[in-house]
CSV table of C-alpha atoms in Angstrom, one decimal:
chain,number,residue,atom,x,y,z
A,1,UNK,CA,62.4,-43.9,10.4
A,2,UNK,CA,59.9,-44.9,13.4
A,3,UNK,CA,57.2,-46.8,12.1
A,4,UNK,CA,55.3,-47.5,15.4
A,5,UNK,CA,51.9,-46.1,15.6
A,6,UNK,CA,50.9,-42.6,16.7
A,7,UNK,CA,49.4,-42.1,19.9
A,8,UNK,CA,46.7,-40.0,17.6
A,9,UNK,CA,45.9,-43.9,16.0
A,10,UNK,CA,46.5,-45.0,18.6
A,11,UNK,CA,43.5,-43.4,20.3
A,12,UNK,CA,41.8,-44.1,17.3
A,13,UNK,CA,42.2,-47.8,17.8
A,14,UNK,CA,40.9,-47.7,21.4
A,15,UNK,CA,37.9,-45.5,20.9
A,16,UNK,CA,36.5,-47.7,18.1
A,17,UNK,CA,37.1,-50.7,19.6
A,18,UNK,CA,35.5,-49.5,23.0
A,19,UNK,CA,32.6,-48.5,20.5
A,20,UNK,CA,32.1,-51.7,18.7
A,21,UNK,CA,32.9,-53.4,22.0
A,22,UNK,CA,29.0,-51.6,23.6
A,23,UNK,CA,27.5,-52.2,20.4
A,24,UNK,CA,27.8,-55.7,19.0
A,25,UNK,CA,28.4,-57.8,22.3
A,26,UNK,CA,29.1,-61.5,20.9
A,27,UNK,CA,25.6,-62.6,21.9
A,28,UNK,CA,24.0,-59.5,19.0
A,29,UNK,CA,26.9,-60.2,16.9
A,30,UNK,CA,25.1,-63.9,17.3
A,31,UNK,CA,21.2,-62.8,16.9
A,32,UNK,CA,21.8,-60.4,14.0
A,33,UNK,CA,24.2,-63.7,12.2
A,34,UNK,CA,21.3,-66.4,12.9
A,35,UNK,CA,18.7,-63.0,11.3
A,36,UNK,CA,21.2,-62.4,8.6
A,37,UNK,CA,20.5,-59.0,9.0
A,38,UNK,CA,22.9,-56.1,9.4
A,39,UNK,CA,22.2,-53.7,12.4
A,40,UNK,CA,19.4,-51.3,11.0
A,41,UNK,CA,20.9,-48.7,12.9
A,42,UNK,CA,24.6,-49.5,12.3
A,43,UNK,CA,25.1,-47.1,9.7
A,44,UNK,CA,24.3,-43.5,10.4
A,45,UNK,CA,26.1,-44.3,14.3
A,46,UNK,CA,29.1,-45.1,12.6
A,47,UNK,CA,29.0,-42.3,9.8
A,48,UNK,CA,28.3,-39.6,12.8
A,49,UNK,CA,32.0,-41.2,14.8
A,50,UNK,CA,33.5,-40.4,11.5
A,51,UNK,CA,34.0,-43.1,9.4
A,52,UNK,CA,33.5,-42.3,6.7
A,53,UNK,CA,35.6,-38.9,6.2
A,54,UNK,CA,36.7,-39.0,2.7
A,55,UNK,CA,39.6,-37.5,3.9
A,56,UNK,CA,40.0,-40.7,6.8
A,57,UNK,CA,43.6,-42.0,5.8
A,58,UNK,CA,43.8,-45.3,4.3
A,59,UNK,CA,46.3,-46.8,7.7
A,60,UNK,CA,43.7,-45.4,9.7
A,61,UNK,CA,41.2,-47.2,8.0
A,62,UNK,CA,42.9,-50.0,8.3
A,63,UNK,CA,42.7,-49.5,12.3
A,64,UNK,CA,39.1,-49.2,12.4
A,65,UNK,CA,39.3,-52.5,10.2
A,66,UNK,CA,40.7,-54.7,12.1
A,67,UNK,CA,38.4,-53.4,15.0
A,68,UNK,CA,35.5,-54.7,12.8
A,69,UNK,CA,36.9,-57.4,12.2
A,70,UNK,CA,37.4,-58.4,16.2
A,71,UNK,CA,33.6,-57.7,17.0
A,72,UNK,CA,32.0,-58.6,13.6
A,73,UNK,CA,30.5,-55.5,12.4
A,74,UNK,CA,27.1,-55.7,11.4
A,75,UNK,CA,27.2,-52.9,9.1
A,76,UNK,CA,28.1,-52.0,5.3
A,77,UNK,CA,30.8,-49.9,6.8
A,78,UNK,CA,34.1,-52.0,4.5
A,79,UNK,CA,31.6,-51.9,1.4
A,80,UNK,CA,31.3,-48.4,1.5
A,81,UNK,CA,34.1,-47.1,2.7
A,82,UNK,CA,36.7,-49.8,0.9
A,83,UNK,CA,35.5,-50.5,-2.1
A,84,UNK,CA,32.7,-47.6,-3.7
A,85,UNK,CA,34.2,-44.3,-1.7
A,86,UNK,CA,37.5,-45.0,-4.4
A,87,UNK,CA,35.3,-44.9,-7.1
A,88,UNK,CA,33.3,-41.5,-6.1
A,89,UNK,CA,36.3,-39.6,-4.9
A,90,UNK,CA,37.8,-40.6,-8.5
A,91,UNK,CA,34.6,-39.5,-10.1
A,92,UNK,CA,35.3,-36.0,-8.5
A,93,UNK,CA,31.7,-36.8,-6.8
A,94,UNK,CA,30.9,-35.8,-3.3
A,95,UNK,CA,29.6,-38.9,-1.3
A,96,UNK,CA,26.3,-39.5,-1.0
A,97,UNK,CA,24.7,-40.3,3.0
A,98,UNK,CA,23.4,-43.9,2.8
A,99,UNK,CA,26.2,-47.1,2.2
A,100,UNK,CA,27.4,-48.1,-1.5
A,101,UNK,CA,28.8,-50.8,-2.6
A,102,UNK,CA,30.3,-52.4,-5.7
A,103,UNK,CA,29.3,-54.8,-8.1
A,104,UNK,CA,31.8,-55.5,-10.9
A,105,UNK,CA,32.1,-59.9,-10.5
A,106,UNK,CA,29.7,-61.7,-13.4
A,107,UNK,CA,27.2,-63.9,-12.5
A,108,UNK,CA,29.3,-66.8,-11.0
A,109,UNK,CA,26.5,-69.2,-12.4
A,110,UNK,CA,25.4,-68.0,-16.0
A,111,UNK,CA,29.1,-66.0,-16.1
A,112,UNK,CA,26.8,-63.5,-17.7
A,113,UNK,CA,28.0,-59.7,-17.0
A,114,UNK,CA,26.4,-56.5,-17.4
A,115,UNK,CA,26.2,-54.0,-20.8
A,116,UNK,CA,25.5,-50.4,-21.2
A,117,UNK,CA,24.2,-48.6,-23.1
A,118,UNK,CA,23.2,-45.4,-24.4
A,119,UNK,CA,19.6,-44.2,-25.9
A,120,UNK,CA,18.6,-40.3,-25.7
A,121,UNK,CA,21.3,-39.0,-23.8
A,122,UNK,CA,20.8,-41.7,-20.6
A,123,UNK,CA,22.8,-44.3,-19.7
A,124,UNK,CA,21.0,-48.3,-19.7
A,125,UNK,CA,22.3,-51.1,-18.1
A,126,UNK,CA,21.1,-54.8,-18.5
A,127,UNK,CA,23.0,-58.0,-17.4
A,128,UNK,CA,23.8,-59.8,-13.8
A,129,UNK,CA,26.2,-58.6,-11.3
A,130,UNK,CA,27.0,-61.6,-8.9
A,131,UNK,CA,28.7,-61.9,-5.4
A,132,UNK,CA,28.0,-58.6,-5.1
A,133,UNK,CA,28.4,-57.5,-0.5
A,134,UNK,CA,26.1,-55.9,1.4
A,135,UNK,CA,23.4,-54.7,-1.4
A,136,UNK,CA,20.4,-55.4,0.5
A,137,UNK,CA,21.0,-52.0,2.2
A,138,UNK,CA,22.7,-50.0,0.1
A,139,UNK,CA,21.5,-46.6,-1.4
A,140,UNK,CA,23.0,-46.9,-4.1
A,141,UNK,CA,25.5,-49.1,-6.1
A,142,UNK,CA,28.4,-48.6,-8.5
A,143,UNK,CA,28.1,-50.9,-11.2
A,144,UNK,CA,31.2,-52.2,-13.9
A,145,UNK,CA,29.7,-52.4,-17.1
A,146,UNK,CA,30.5,-53.1,-20.8
A,147,UNK,CA,30.3,-50.5,-23.3
A,148,UNK,CA,31.0,-50.2,-27.1
A,149,UNK,CA,34.7,-48.0,-26.3
A,150,UNK,CA,35.5,-50.5,-23.2
A,151,UNK,CA,34.7,-51.2,-19.5
A,152,UNK,CA,33.4,-47.8,-17.5
A,153,UNK,CA,31.7,-47.7,-13.7
A,154,UNK,CA,28.0,-46.4,-13.5
A,155,UNK,CA,26.3,-45.4,-10.2
A,156,UNK,CA,22.7,-46.8,-9.9
A,157,UNK,CA,19.9,-46.2,-7.3
A,158,UNK,CA,18.8,-48.9,-5.3
A,159,UNK,CA,15.0,-48.2,-6.1
A,160,UNK,CA,16.1,-47.5,-10.0
A,161,UNK,CA,13.6,-49.2,-12.6
A,162,UNK,CA,14.9,-52.8,-13.8
A,163,UNK,CA,17.0,-53.1,-10.8
A,164,UNK,CA,16.8,-56.6,-8.3
A,165,UNK,CA,18.8,-57.6,-6.0
A,166,UNK,CA,18.5,-61.6,-5.2
A,167,UNK,CA,20.4,-62.7,-2.1
A,168,UNK,CA,22.8,-65.5,-3.3
A,169,UNK,CA,23.7,-68.5,-0.7
A,170,UNK,CA,26.7,-67.3,1.2
A,171,UNK,CA,28.7,-68.8,4.0
A,172,UNK,CA,28.8,-65.4,6.5
A,173,UNK,CA,25.5,-64.4,7.3
A,174,UNK,CA,26.8,-61.2,8.5
A,175,UNK,CA,28.3,-60.3,4.7
A,176,UNK,CA,25.9,-61.8,2.9
A,177,UNK,CA,25.6,-61.7,-1.1
A,178,UNK,CA,24.0,-60.9,-3.9
A,179,UNK,CA,22.7,-61.4,-7.4
A,180,UNK,CA,22.3,-57.8,-9.5
A,181,UNK,CA,19.9,-58.5,-12.7
A,182,UNK,CA,19.3,-55.6,-14.5
A,183,UNK,CA,17.0,-55.1,-16.9
A,184,UNK,CA,17.2,-51.3,-19.6
A,185,UNK,CA,18.0,-49.2,-15.7
A,186,UNK,CA,19.0,-46.0,-16.0
A,187,UNK,CA,22.4,-45.6,-15.0
A,188,UNK,CA,25.0,-42.6,-14.6
A,189,UNK,CA,28.5,-42.6,-15.5
A,190,UNK,CA,31.0,-42.0,-13.3
A,191,UNK,CA,34.3,-43.0,-14.9
A,192,UNK,CA,35.0,-43.7,-18.9
A,193,UNK,CA,36.3,-46.2,-20.8
A,194,UNK,CA,39.6,-44.6,-20.7
A,195,UNK,CA,40.2,-44.6,-16.9
A,196,UNK,CA,37.8,-47.2,-15.5
A,197,UNK,CA,39.7,-50.4,-15.4
A,198,UNK,CA,42.7,-49.2,-13.4
A,199,UNK,CA,40.1,-47.3,-11.4
A,200,UNK,CA,38.5,-50.6,-11.1
A,201,UNK,CA,41.7,-51.8,-10.0
A,202,UNK,CA,42.7,-49.5,-7.4
A,203,UNK,CA,39.0,-49.5,-5.3
A,204,UNK,CA,39.5,-53.3,-5.4
A,205,UNK,CA,43.1,-53.4,-3.8
A,206,UNK,CA,42.1,-50.9,-1.6
A,207,UNK,CA,38.8,-52.7,-0.6
A,208,UNK,CA,41.4,-55.4,-0.1
A,209,UNK,CA,44.0,-53.7,2.0
A,210,UNK,CA,41.2,-53.4,4.5
A,211,UNK,CA,40.5,-56.6,4.3
A,212,UNK,CA,43.7,-57.9,5.2
A,213,UNK,CA,43.5,-55.8,8.4
A,214,UNK,CA,39.9,-57.2,9.1
A,215,UNK,CA,41.4,-60.2,9.3
A,216,UNK,CA,43.7,-58.9,11.5
A,217,UNK,CA,40.9,-58.3,13.4
A,218,UNK,CA,38.9,-61.5,13.1
A,219,UNK,CA,42.8,-63.4,14.1
A,220,UNK,CA,42.9,-61.7,17.4
A,221,UNK,CA,39.4,-62.8,18.4
A,222,UNK,CA,39.4,-65.6,17.3
A,223,UNK,CA,43.5,-66.1,19.6
A,224,UNK,CA,41.6,-63.9,22.8
A,225,UNK,CA,38.7,-66.5,22.7
A,226,UNK,CA,41.4,-69.7,22.5
A,227,UNK,CA,43.3,-68.3,25.7
A,228,UNK,CA,40.7,-67.3,27.6
A,229,UNK,CA,39.4,-71.5,27.8
A,230,UNK,CA,43.3,-72.2,27.7
A,231,UNK,CA,43.5,-70.1,31.1
A,232,UNK,CA,40.0,-71.3,32.6
A,233,UNK,CA,40.0,-74.5,31.1
A,234,UNK,CA,41.3,-77.2,34.0
A,235,UNK,CA,42.2,-80.5,33.5
A,236,UNK,CA,44.4,-82.8,35.8
A,237,UNK,CA,44.8,-79.9,38.4
A,238,UNK,CA,46.0,-77.6,35.6
A,239,UNK,CA,44.4,-75.0,33.2
A,240,UNK,CA,45.5,-76.7,29.8
A,241,UNK,CA,47.2,-73.9,28.6
A,242,UNK,CA,49.7,-74.9,30.6
A,243,UNK,CA,50.5,-77.6,28.9
A,244,UNK,CA,52.8,-77.9,25.7
A,245,UNK,CA,50.3,-79.1,23.1
A,246,UNK,CA,48.4,-75.8,23.6
A,247,UNK,CA,50.9,-73.6,24.9
A,248,UNK,CA,52.8,-73.8,21.6
A,249,UNK,CA,49.8,-73.6,19.5
A,250,UNK,CA,48.9,-70.4,20.5
A,251,UNK,CA,52.0,-69.1,20.2
A,252,UNK,CA,52.7,-70.1,17.1
A,253,UNK,CA,49.1,-68.6,16.4
A,254,UNK,CA,50.6,-65.4,18.2
A,255,UNK,CA,53.5,-65.2,15.4
A,256,UNK,CA,51.3,-65.3,12.8
A,257,UNK,CA,49.1,-62.2,13.9
A,258,UNK,CA,52.0,-60.4,14.9
A,259,UNK,CA,53.7,-60.6,11.4
A,260,UNK,CA,50.4,-60.0,9.4
A,261,UNK,CA,49.4,-56.6,12.0
A,262,UNK,CA,52.7,-55.5,10.5
A,263,UNK,CA,52.5,-55.8,6.9
A,264,UNK,CA,48.5,-54.8,7.0
A,265,UNK,CA,49.6,-51.6,8.0
A,266,UNK,CA,52.3,-51.4,5.7
A,267,UNK,CA,50.3,-51.9,3.1
A,268,UNK,CA,47.9,-49.2,3.9
A,269,UNK,CA,50.5,-47.3,4.6
A,270,UNK,CA,52.2,-48.0,1.0
A,271,UNK,CA,48.1,-47.6,-0.9
A,272,UNK,CA,47.5,-44.7,0.6
A,273,UNK,CA,50.9,-42.8,0.0
A,274,UNK,CA,51.3,-40.7,-3.4
A,275,UNK,CA,53.6,-42.0,-6.5
A,276,UNK,CA,56.7,-40.1,-5.0
A,277,UNK,CA,56.6,-42.0,-1.6
A,278,UNK,CA,55.9,-45.9,-3.1
A,279,UNK,CA,57.4,-47.4,-6.0
A,280,UNK,CA,53.7,-50.0,-8.2
A,281,UNK,CA,55.9,-53.0,-7.7
A,282,UNK,CA,56.7,-52.2,-4.1
A,283,UNK,CA,52.7,-51.6,-3.5
A,284,UNK,CA,52.2,-54.3,-5.7
A,285,UNK,CA,54.3,-56.5,-3.5
A,286,UNK,CA,53.8,-55.5,-0.3
A,287,UNK,CA,49.8,-56.2,-1.2
A,288,UNK,CA,49.7,-59.7,-1.6
A,289,UNK,CA,52.5,-60.4,1.3
A,290,UNK,CA,49.5,-58.8,3.7
A,291,UNK,CA,47.0,-60.3,2.1
A,292,UNK,CA,48.6,-63.8,2.0
A,293,UNK,CA,49.8,-63.3,5.5
A,294,UNK,CA,46.3,-62.4,7.1
A,295,UNK,CA,44.1,-64.5,5.2
A,296,UNK,CA,46.4,-67.8,6.8
A,297,UNK,CA,46.8,-66.0,10.4
A,298,UNK,CA,42.9,-65.6,10.7
A,299,UNK,CA,41.9,-69.2,9.1
A,300,UNK,CA,44.8,-71.1,11.3
A,301,UNK,CA,44.0,-68.4,14.6
A,302,UNK,CA,40.5,-70.1,13.9
A,303,UNK,CA,41.1,-73.6,13.1
A,304,UNK,CA,43.5,-73.3,16.2
A,305,UNK,CA,40.5,-72.0,18.5
A,306,UNK,CA,38.4,-74.7,17.8
A,307,UNK,CA,41.5,-76.8,18.4
A,308,UNK,CA,41.8,-75.3,21.8
A,309,UNK,CA,38.2,-75.2,23.1
A,310,UNK,CA,37.2,-79.2,22.1
A,311,UNK,CA,33.9,-79.5,21.6
A,312,UNK,CA,32.9,-76.7,23.2
A,313,UNK,CA,34.1,-74.7,20.1
A,314,UNK,CA,32.5,-77.0,17.7
A,315,UNK,CA,28.9,-76.2,18.9
A,316,UNK,CA,26.6,-73.8,17.4
A,317,UNK,CA,25.9,-72.1,20.5
A,318,UNK,CA,29.9,-71.0,21.4
A,319,UNK,CA,30.5,-68.1,19.0
A,320,UNK,CA,33.5,-68.7,17.7
A,321,UNK,CA,32.0,-70.4,15.0
A,322,UNK,CA,31.1,-67.0,13.3
A,323,UNK,CA,34.7,-66.1,13.5
A,324,UNK,CA,35.4,-68.7,11.6
A,325,UNK,CA,32.9,-68.2,8.9
A,326,UNK,CA,34.5,-64.5,8.2
A,327,UNK,CA,38.0,-65.8,7.8
A,328,UNK,CA,37.1,-68.2,5.5
A,329,UNK,CA,35.0,-65.9,3.8
A,330,UNK,CA,38.1,-63.0,3.5
A,331,UNK,CA,39.8,-65.9,2.8
A,332,UNK,CA,37.7,-66.8,-1.0
A,333,UNK,CA,37.5,-63.5,-1.2
A,334,UNK,CA,38.1,-61.6,-4.7
A,335,UNK,CA,42.0,-62.3,-6.4
A,336,UNK,CA,43.2,-65.8,-5.2
A,337,UNK,CA,45.5,-65.6,-2.5
A,338,UNK,CA,47.6,-68.1,-5.7
A,339,UNK,CA,47.6,-65.4,-7.8
A,340,UNK,CA,49.2,-63.3,-4.6
A,341,UNK,CA,51.8,-65.7,-4.3
A,342,UNK,CA,52.2,-65.2,-8.0
A,343,UNK,CA,53.3,-61.7,-7.3
A,344,UNK,CA,55.9,-62.7,-4.5
A,345,UNK,CA,57.2,-65.7,-6.1
A,346,UNK,CA,57.9,-63.5,-9.5
A,347,UNK,CA,59.7,-60.4,-7.0
A,348,UNK,CA,61.6,-63.4,-5.9
A,349,UNK,CA,62.8,-64.9,-8.8
A,350,UNK,CA,62.7,-61.4,-11.3
A,351,UNK,CA,63.6,-58.9,-8.9
A,352,UNK,CA,60.3,-57.7,-9.0
A,353,UNK,CA,56.8,-58.0,-8.4
A,354,UNK,CA,54.5,-59.2,-10.6
A,355,UNK,CA,50.5,-57.6,-10.1
A,356,UNK,CA,47.9,-60.2,-9.6
A,357,UNK,CA,45.6,-60.9,-12.5
A,358,UNK,CA,42.2,-59.8,-11.3
A,359,UNK,CA,40.0,-62.6,-10.8
A,360,UNK,CA,37.0,-62.0,-13.6
C-alpha cells in the first residue's frame, strides 16, 4: 500500500504555503498578535480559496492546518472547520458563510456550565461557557447545554439577546479565548440528547487531529528559524551549525518532526475513513499517537530554536516567541497529554486502545 501524498495533495499544500506566505509575512503576524486582532479580511479570502469546502477530505484539511500553523494564519479557520462544521454536518445543516466556533467547556473560574429550557416552543440557554476559541469574530456559536434528558447542541447567533462575549487572558494572542455569558438566550437545537455526546466527541477528535497537524507546522517553522540562524551566525570562523552541540540538537528536532508528521497524517486518514476501513480502537490509538507526538515536537522545536538562537531568540522583537506561544497553547488545549498517554498505555498493556476521557 502506498502511503505517500498524491500529486494533487502536494500541489494543495504548496499552493496553501505560497498563499499564506504572501498574506502573513512575519512582520504582519507580529502586528496582528500585538493588537490581538484577527485578520479582518482573512475569512472571506480563505473561503474563496476553497478552505471551507464541506467535501474536503480530512487529510487535505490536515495539510492546510500544517501550513496554517507554519504561517500562524490569524483567521478563525480551525474553530470553524475543525470544531463547528462537524456538528452542523451531523445535524444535516448547510454551512453558513461566516466563521463559527464551538463552546462546550465550563467556566474555569466558577465551574458553571449552561442549561437549556424549552418555553413556548423556543429553546433558551442560561449559564456560561469558558475558553471558547476565536469567539470574537464568529457570526454564530455552537453551544453545548444540558437539558432535562441529557446534553444537547444548540446554534446561537452572535447577536442573540442575552449573549455576551468577554475576552479571557490567553497566552496565544492570535487565538484568543472568551467567556460566554448566556441569560435566557434564544437558541436552535442542532443535535438532541440522543446523539449529542457522540457528535461532540467526534467533533473534538476531528478538531484535535487538525491541531496535531497545526503543531507539525509550528514545529517546522521553529526548526526553519533555528536552521537559518545556525547557517548565518558565525563564531570562530565557522557557522554555529557546524558545531555538534547545535547540529545534533537540530537533527533530533528534525527526527521528532518527521515522526509527528507521519502520525498526524495517518490520524487524519483514519479519522476521515468510514467504519469499514478503520476500527474505533485503531482510530483512538492513532489519534492519541498523533496528538502526543505533535505536541512534543512543537514544544521541543521551539525550545531548541530558543537555545540555538541564544539571546536573540529570547527577545520580544524576534518572532520566535509567537510560535512558542502557539506550541504551548496546543500542548494544553482540551484533553491533557497524560490522558492520551494513558490511551497508548492501555493499548500496550491490554492489547487495545482505551479512549482518553474527554476533559470537562
